[in-house]
Each structure stands twice: as C-alpha cells, then as structure tokens.
Amino acid sequence: MRLESGRELAVDANFDATSDEVFAVDEASQRFVQKVEIAEGANFVAAERRGPGFHVSCRAGCRVRYRFALAEAANALHDIDSAIAAGDALMAPPSTWLLSPLNPVPGGLLQFHVDPGANGHFACGFRRADNGAPDTFEMPTGELDESSFTALGAIHVAEVRAGDTTVRLAVAPQGLALTEAEAEAWLGASAGAVAKYYLGHLPARHALVVIMQGSASSTRGETLGGGGPAVLVRAGDSVNANTTRDDWIVVHELLHANFPDLGRPHAWLSEGLATYIEPIARARIGQVDDQKFWRDLIEGLPQGLPEAGDQGLENTHTWGRTYWGGALYCLLADVTIRERTNNARSLDDVIRWIGKTGDVDDVHWEMQRFIAAGQQATGTEVLRELYESLAEKPGAVNLSELFTRLGVRLESSVVSFDDAAPLAKIRRSITAR
C-alpha cells in the first residue's frame, strides 16, 4: 500500500484462492473504500458492491486494487478503534483499511508492504516479514479483526531501548507540549521500568507506542494486541517534560502489552495486574516512594470491595471492582505467596514465568492456564484459592487487619510504618529496589 498526498491509501493486494466472494473492511469504514477493481488478464474491471463489501471471484487467486480515504475516515470517525488523526498523522488498525474476505481461511498469513510517501513515515507493532524486505510486515489473517494500531504520515519514529530490546515509538507532534526528544525520554523511562520489572527482558519484542495530543485534560491510553501489541497514548493538555516524570499511564499500558490477553470476561484480572504492578515497577527504580505507594493502596482498595448484590469479580463488572477489585486480588496473592514461601516467591515470579513463554497481548490465555502458571512458578495454590473465594464469590476481605499486619497506617494523609508488624518484612520487599 502507498500513502498519497498524505491523505489516501492506494492499495494493491494479491489473494490466495478462496471461495468467499465478498471482500470488506470494518463496518464503520466501508464508506471510505473507493474505486475497487479486480485484475482480469492485463486489465482491471470495477468490482460490484454486494452487501457489506464487494463481489470478488477469487477461486483461483486474485489481484484487487482500490483506494481508501484514510484522512477523511480519521477525521470523520475520530475513534481510536477505527481511525483517528492528529494533524497529518493518521492512526488506524489494518482492519479499517485492508479489504479482505469476510471469512478468511484459518491459518492464513497476511503480509503487507508500506510506502508512506514522500516525507512520510510508518510504524506498527507487527512482526517484520521473514524475507527481510524493508517496510514489510506480517500477521495471522485470523487476527485482522482485532489488529492493533498502525501510524503513518507526519510522525516521528524512533527505537527506544528497554532492557535487551527496543520499543518502537511514533510521535504525532501536532498540539503536543513535548519535543521529540522529550517524548523519547518519557517512553524510555516508562519502558525501562517495565523492563527492569521483567529483569531486563521484555516479553513483547516488537511493541509500538504512539503518542498524540488528546482532547481531555488527563492522559489516556489503550492497548490493542492483534498481530502484535501497540499502545496509543493521548496526552492531555497539561503534559510536558516535567509532568511525564510522574506519569503512570505508559507503564500501565506497557504492562498490558507484555502480558497475554485474558479476554473481556476476565478484564478484572488484566486491569488489576496492571493497576497493582505499575506502582511497584516504578517504586523499584525510585519513581514512586513508599509513602505514595501505600497511601494509594489504602485509599484506592476500598473501592474494590464487594457491595450489596455483588456476584464476585467474574460477574460484577463495575469500574471499582474491575480495577481496584482486581488489584486487591493481586495484593492478596502477592502477600499470601510470600507468607507461604517465607518470602522466597511472590506474584513477581508468576508474571515473569509467564513472560518467559513469550506470549504477550496478541496471544489469548484461559484463566485456568494463568492459575496453573501460578502453581508452577510458586509451588502454591494461592491463585486458585483466591479465584474461588473472590472471583466466583464476593468474598470477604478485612483490609484494616491486612494493613495492620503489614505494618502500614494512614492518618491525616501521612503514612507511618511499623517495622515490628508480623508482615513488615514482606511489606518492605514488595517495593524494594
């Protein structure tokens, strides 16, 4: 595909044989597909519109070319799951602009080459093609519908070091109160915190982070995994080089990118893990002190406790139960594993054990596989026991008693520590560098 005049994609695609005769893009972007033509010998003929897409006879393989009004789609849809623009920088997953069979053949491979045009650039989180061709990427066809972001056009692209790999950065400069160097430093600090948590080896080897101007005062992030994880960060109006030092959004999203997808029904665990581990990763490199770490938990965790009518974390999908209820599960798992193993094992061991599999956000894991990983990594049944008591049922947690045993207390916004408490050693080890 080629980006022309910074606005339109000219796509020339070859398909293996398929009996599916309707080729389409995502429903939201159908109206931006133009001039679809099918090769017949040395000529091209116009494709007939049919239902949600175009009629393409491809039983012996076929070649299709068309145009996609990407800039128009980005400005009209303004949706991070479909297409969004920041000036002349355009962000959209391939499912938005890549015409393909409605029912792709299982096990197929999608390979695409990108020409971003004069003075343009392209970035994605997909794996580079095995043939080594420049600007050529590939992904399983079955992941197209859930594919992650691509960024192209007027963007600054860089490779930012994180442990033993790099994270690809794409910056859409319009409206940002950050220079390109400051954006690189922001990602470097955030990815560095996650890499150190994983002992220097990030599981995601091709992750992309896109930074663009947001429309709200706060910074927001979203991670998509299909084909390879990519994070889109919309920086709020107040974000500058100073405020990025206290930012947690990029670390939170990179934790998602480096962990398998557990599916929407288990969002409480995905979000709980990122909510709990993010400040730990930052505390261990000195970005968060113990006062802030424990104050945030004392103030935040009560929002994750069950209320009347609660049916457990698996079946109660409120904001508080998803983020803070999930974080509560993780804190209890961490503390209990440390107790049972005399502080020799922790939740860290579970996350790192999973990280060594190489499975990240483009790979789906069932809950039972996660629980089994906990047993293998720690030699305990803590994850299973807590799942049965807190996820399948509302459960009962005495937070006051837990914090007393850990030796931490909050009075008038000031945290004090009791090093004579029964679990004081565990408390210290959670955030120790």
XYZ file of C-alpha atoms in Angstrom:
433
model
C 0.000 0.000 0.000
C 1.100 3.607 -0.572
C 0.051 6.810 1.186
C -0.539 9.502 -1.429
C -0.584 13.232 -0.697
C -0.685 12.343 2.989
C -4.388 11.522 2.677
C -5.322 8.472 0.593
C -4.110 4.899 0.618
C -3.580 3.263 -2.747
C -3.766 -0.475 -2.086
C -2.748 -3.223 -4.490
C -3.430 -6.665 -2.960
C -2.901 -10.251 -4.047
C -5.009 -13.029 -2.502
C -4.636 -16.782 -2.455
C -7.589 -18.824 -3.646
C -10.764 -18.509 -1.553
C -14.384 -19.497 -2.081
C -15.522 -16.407 -0.164
C -16.804 -13.919 -2.746
C -17.462 -10.903 -0.524
C -14.464 -8.747 0.454
C -14.953 -5.960 3.001
C -13.414 -3.731 5.662
C -14.766 -2.866 9.123
C -18.380 -1.713 9.034
C -17.574 1.802 10.296
C -15.116 2.443 7.468
C -16.951 0.898 4.495
C -17.951 4.229 3.007
C -14.328 5.299 2.632
C -13.411 2.444 0.244
C -13.293 3.726 -3.339
C -12.553 2.530 -6.895
C -12.330 -1.197 -6.163
C -11.057 -3.038 -9.234
C -10.246 -6.689 -9.998
C -7.497 -7.793 -12.377
C -8.626 -9.671 -15.475
C -5.583 -10.520 -17.525
C -3.717 -7.291 -18.251
C -6.770 -5.146 -17.449
C -8.781 -4.179 -14.372
C -12.565 -4.159 -14.112
C -14.740 -2.460 -11.488
C -15.955 -4.674 -8.646
C -19.654 -4.854 -7.905
C -20.849 -3.728 -4.491
C -22.502 -6.568 -2.609
C -23.902 -6.397 0.918
C -21.245 -5.075 3.310
C -18.480 -5.107 0.697
C -17.597 -6.022 -2.890
C -18.085 -9.120 -5.018
C -14.696 -10.655 -5.823
C -14.353 -14.018 -7.574
C -11.122 -15.420 -6.168
C -11.345 -19.219 -6.525
C -8.012 -19.345 -8.356
C -6.438 -16.441 -6.520
C -6.887 -12.804 -7.455
C -5.456 -9.309 -7.533
C -7.509 -6.382 -6.231
C -6.683 -2.689 -6.175
C -8.577 0.167 -4.582
C -8.249 3.457 -2.746
C -9.071 4.225 0.856
C -9.744 7.806 2.035
C -7.791 7.436 5.276
C -7.545 11.104 6.262
C -11.259 11.592 5.626
C -12.049 8.483 7.675
C -9.813 9.559 10.543
C -11.367 12.995 10.769
C -14.933 11.714 10.383
C -14.738 8.700 12.696
C -12.271 10.095 15.267
C -12.279 6.738 17.014
C -9.131 5.026 18.237
C -10.565 1.594 17.357
C -11.210 2.664 13.740
C -9.236 5.732 12.683
C -8.072 8.938 14.299
C -5.917 11.871 13.177
C -3.602 14.406 14.756
C -2.871 16.905 12.023
C -1.236 14.990 9.185
C -0.520 11.972 11.387
C -3.009 9.140 10.860
C -3.650 6.158 13.160
C -5.763 3.130 12.197
C -5.611 -0.663 12.510
C -5.369 -2.652 9.243
C -8.935 -3.912 9.749
C -10.057 -0.367 8.948
C -8.397 -0.070 5.548
C -7.493 -3.584 4.374
C -10.137 -5.137 2.120
C -10.236 -8.889 2.753
C -12.571 -11.919 2.614
C -15.337 -11.818 5.220
C -14.370 -15.340 6.280
C -10.592 -15.721 5.861
C -9.084 -19.178 5.570
C -7.915 -20.347 9.036
C -4.170 -20.434 9.485
C -3.504 -17.921 6.722
C -0.773 -15.296 6.770
C -1.203 -11.641 5.864
C 1.870 -9.834 4.578
C 1.889 -6.183 3.590
C 4.431 -3.666 2.330
C 4.056 0.029 3.144
C 5.233 3.058 1.207
C 4.456 6.075 3.466
C 5.064 8.561 0.652
C 7.478 11.466 0.406
C 8.467 12.777 3.862
C 6.069 10.317 5.493
C 6.777 7.522 7.962
C 5.102 4.299 9.057
C 5.137 2.411 12.357
C 3.371 -0.676 13.711
C 3.791 -3.410 16.301
C 3.605 -6.268 13.803
C 6.447 -8.672 13.168
C 8.706 -7.856 10.253
C 8.393 -10.283 7.343
C 10.684 -13.296 7.432
C 12.040 -12.441 3.979
C 13.676 -9.340 5.441
C 12.135 -6.977 2.894
C 12.192 -3.355 4.161
C 8.916 -1.871 5.425
C 7.232 -5.272 5.079
C 5.251 -6.815 7.933
C 3.113 -9.873 8.571
C 0.422 -11.203 10.875
C -2.002 -14.160 11.004
C -5.137 -13.448 8.982
C -7.249 -14.629 11.931
C -6.044 -11.620 13.957
C -7.053 -8.990 11.415
C -10.396 -8.137 13.059
C -8.630 -7.449 16.380
C -5.471 -5.983 14.848
C -3.519 -3.299 16.675
C -2.730 0.270 15.650
C -0.634 1.456 12.747
C 0.601 5.034 12.467
C 1.638 6.774 9.280
C 2.135 10.155 7.716
C 3.694 13.103 9.546
C 5.079 11.175 12.516
C 8.450 10.991 14.232
C 9.615 7.373 14.537
C 12.315 6.112 16.887
C 13.515 2.901 18.512
C 13.758 3.352 22.298
C 15.952 0.981 24.280
C 14.305 -1.052 27.067
C 16.326 -3.853 28.631
C 17.596 -6.199 25.942
C 15.210 -4.971 23.237
C 13.661 -1.782 21.889
C 10.160 -0.358 21.846
C 9.088 1.406 18.665
C 7.845 4.972 19.217
C 5.678 7.040 16.894
C 5.036 10.668 17.849
C 2.329 12.784 16.227
C 3.783 16.224 17.024
C 0.779 18.473 16.372
C -0.517 20.023 19.591
C 1.931 18.244 21.890
C 3.768 20.260 24.537
C 6.643 17.787 24.178
C 9.624 17.774 21.866
C 10.503 14.547 20.091
C 13.435 14.079 22.470
C 11.166 14.578 25.490
C 8.690 12.022 24.148
C 11.555 9.556 23.694
C 12.704 10.198 27.273
C 9.140 9.616 28.542
C 8.898 6.274 26.808
C 12.464 5.386 27.793
C 11.731 5.874 31.489
C 8.398 4.019 31.321
C 9.612 1.098 29.215
C 12.737 0.960 31.342
C 10.634 0.491 34.491
C 8.729 -2.396 32.891
C 11.928 -3.967 31.538
C 13.544 -3.838 34.993
C 10.466 -5.494 36.477
C 10.998 -8.312 33.962
C 14.695 -8.456 34.919
C 15.788 -6.807 31.697
C 13.870 -8.950 29.198
C 10.621 -7.530 27.849
C 8.361 -10.337 26.587
C 6.987 -8.109 23.776
C 9.745 -7.865 21.171
C 8.015 -5.595 18.624
C 5.714 -3.350 20.668
C 4.680 0.067 19.368
C 3.786 3.138 21.431
C 2.029 6.036 19.673
C 1.889 9.404 21.454
C -0.532 12.035 20.179
C -2.429 15.035 21.503
C -5.542 14.208 23.494
C -8.801 16.105 23.701
C -9.101 15.972 27.505
C -7.043 17.361 30.371
C -5.982 13.889 31.523
C -3.772 11.417 29.692
C -5.466 8.307 28.352
C -4.107 5.069 26.950
C -5.374 1.978 25.164
C -3.624 -1.227 24.131
C -4.584 -3.498 21.241
C -2.831 -6.793 20.668
C -3.866 -8.431 17.384
C -0.812 -9.168 15.249
C 1.491 -7.535 17.782
C 0.837 -5.189 20.712
C 0.525 -1.452 20.198
C -0.278 1.281 22.716
C -1.965 4.554 21.813
C -1.418 7.362 24.341
C -3.425 10.573 24.058
C -1.527 13.138 26.087
C -3.605 15.691 27.966
C -3.183 19.440 27.674
C -1.023 19.652 30.786
C 1.526 17.019 29.755
C 5.061 18.361 29.472
C 8.589 17.175 30.193
C 8.124 17.766 33.930
C 4.771 16.020 34.326
C 5.878 12.897 32.435
C 8.145 12.042 35.389
C 5.025 11.307 37.449
C 3.065 9.647 34.646
C 1.768 6.119 35.171
C -0.304 5.626 32.010
C 2.517 4.432 29.735
C 3.784 1.923 32.318
C 0.226 0.647 32.878
C -0.372 0.131 29.148
C 3.030 -1.465 28.543
C 2.224 -3.998 31.253
C -0.875 -4.912 29.227
C 1.211 -5.122 26.040
C 3.676 -7.542 27.674
C 1.063 -9.908 29.124
C -1.276 -12.402 27.412
C -4.843 -11.384 26.635
C -7.221 -12.913 29.199
C -10.400 -11.863 27.376
C -13.131 -9.401 28.300
C -14.795 -11.625 30.963
C -11.543 -11.524 32.930
C -10.812 -7.814 32.481
C -10.742 -7.502 36.293
C -7.539 -9.547 36.342
C -5.887 -7.829 33.362
C -6.635 -4.381 34.784
C -5.944 -5.483 38.356
C -2.488 -6.766 37.464
C -1.582 -3.548 35.630
C -3.030 -1.392 38.446
C -1.106 -3.278 41.133
C 2.213 -3.841 39.336
C 2.564 -0.375 37.762
C 3.482 1.464 41.002
C 5.670 -1.471 42.094
C 7.698 -1.260 38.876
C 8.082 2.482 39.296
C 8.882 2.232 43.024
C 11.719 -0.188 42.326
C 13.503 2.397 40.163
C 12.795 5.301 42.506
C 9.916 6.976 40.639
C 7.442 6.279 43.482
C 8.301 6.355 47.182
C 6.862 4.002 49.794
C 4.658 6.737 51.251
C 2.830 7.257 47.953
C 2.702 3.553 47.107
C 0.962 2.540 50.332
C -1.195 5.667 50.579
C -2.603 4.995 47.102
C -3.409 1.391 48.061
C -5.028 2.346 51.371
C -7.170 4.985 49.653
C -7.898 3.020 46.477
C -8.501 -0.587 47.507
C -11.764 0.051 49.417
C -13.289 0.939 46.018
C -12.692 -2.678 45.005
C -14.596 -4.287 47.871
C -17.917 -6.011 47.086
C -21.150 -4.149 47.710
C -24.701 -5.445 48.163
C -25.705 -7.767 45.337
C -22.129 -8.416 44.246
C -21.566 -11.732 42.425
C -17.786 -11.929 42.518
C -15.126 -10.405 40.278
C -16.068 -12.652 37.359
C -19.643 -11.398 37.257
C -19.575 -7.851 38.662
C -18.080 -5.531 36.069
C -18.188 -2.113 37.728
C -15.216 0.234 37.436
C -14.263 -0.207 41.106
C -14.449 -3.994 41.045
C -12.581 -4.208 37.721
C -9.594 -2.013 38.594
C -9.382 -1.943 42.379
C -11.061 -5.310 42.942
C -8.544 -6.842 40.570
C -5.707 -5.014 42.326
C -6.963 -6.331 45.676
C -6.819 -9.894 44.335
C -3.210 -9.233 43.239
C -2.136 -7.731 46.582
C -3.630 -10.654 48.499
C -1.981 -13.105 46.099
C 1.391 -11.385 46.461
C 1.273 -11.237 50.262
C -0.060 -14.785 50.683
C 2.505 -16.330 48.314
C 5.272 -14.512 50.183
C 3.883 -15.734 53.533
C 3.681 -19.367 52.471
C 7.153 -19.421 50.921
C 8.887 -17.383 53.634
C 9.271 -14.531 51.117
C 11.120 -16.781 48.651
C 8.381 -16.493 45.997
C 5.892 -13.781 45.044
C 3.482 -12.618 42.370
C 6.573 -11.364 40.538
C 7.598 -14.972 39.911
C 4.223 -15.733 38.321
C 4.358 -12.751 35.951
C 7.985 -13.429 34.983
C 7.287 -17.150 34.473
C 4.515 -16.221 32.047
C 6.820 -13.666 30.424
C 9.342 -16.395 29.633
C 6.756 -18.144 27.444
C 6.967 -15.184 25.054
C 3.175 -14.888 24.986
C 2.029 -11.249 25.021
C -1.153 -9.317 24.253
C -1.659 -10.942 20.838
C -1.992 -14.400 22.470
C -5.120 -15.450 24.388
C -4.820 -17.347 27.670
C -7.627 -19.097 29.503
C -7.974 -18.346 33.210
C -7.062 -21.898 34.173
C -3.756 -21.543 32.364
C -2.958 -18.432 34.398
C -3.831 -20.259 37.632
C -1.682 -23.232 36.595
C 1.220 -20.860 35.925
C 0.885 -19.601 39.496
C 1.241 -23.118 40.843
C 4.254 -23.858 38.643
C 6.019 -20.585 39.437
C 5.445 -20.566 43.200
C 4.631 -24.130 44.235
C 1.429 -22.883 45.889
C -2.300 -22.948 45.120
C -2.788 -19.326 46.167
C -4.088 -18.061 42.816
C -6.653 -20.846 42.590
C -7.810 -20.412 46.198
C -8.245 -16.656 45.818
C -10.021 -17.126 42.487
C -12.541 -19.435 44.124
C -13.111 -17.102 47.072
C -13.011 -13.670 45.378
C -13.835 -14.201 41.698
C -16.501 -16.886 41.789
C -17.976 -15.413 45.011
C -17.971 -11.903 46.537
C -15.501 -12.958 49.233
C -14.713 -11.114 52.424
C -11.516 -9.122 52.948
C -10.621 -7.255 56.136
C -8.426 -4.508 54.731
C -7.845 -2.873 58.105
C -6.473 -6.125 59.516
C -4.326 -6.711 56.420
C -2.695 -3.273 56.624
C -2.113 -3.691 60.370
C -0.312 -6.991 59.769
C 1.772 -5.315 57.068
C 2.615 -2.501 59.459
C 1.227 0.419 57.490
C -1.216 3.085 58.697
C -2.640 6.266 57.194
C -3.529 9.262 59.378
C -4.235 12.754 58.044
C -2.771 11.789 54.642
C 0.502 10.722 56.288
C 1.620 7.104 56.123
C 3.505 5.585 59.042
C 5.236 2.195 59.120
C 5.561 -0.320 61.957
C 8.632 -2.460 61.375
C 7.647 -4.720 64.270
C 4.445 -5.800 62.488
C 4.158 -9.522 61.594
C 4.409 -8.905 57.834
C 6.709 -5.863 57.876
C 9.453 -7.759 56.043
C 7.005 -8.678 53.299
C 5.810 -5.071 53.059
C 9.370 -3.862 52.567
C 10.208 -6.500 49.999
C 7.265 -5.625 47.728
C 8.776 -2.267 46.746
C 12.460 -2.949 47.490
C 14.812 -1.964 44.677
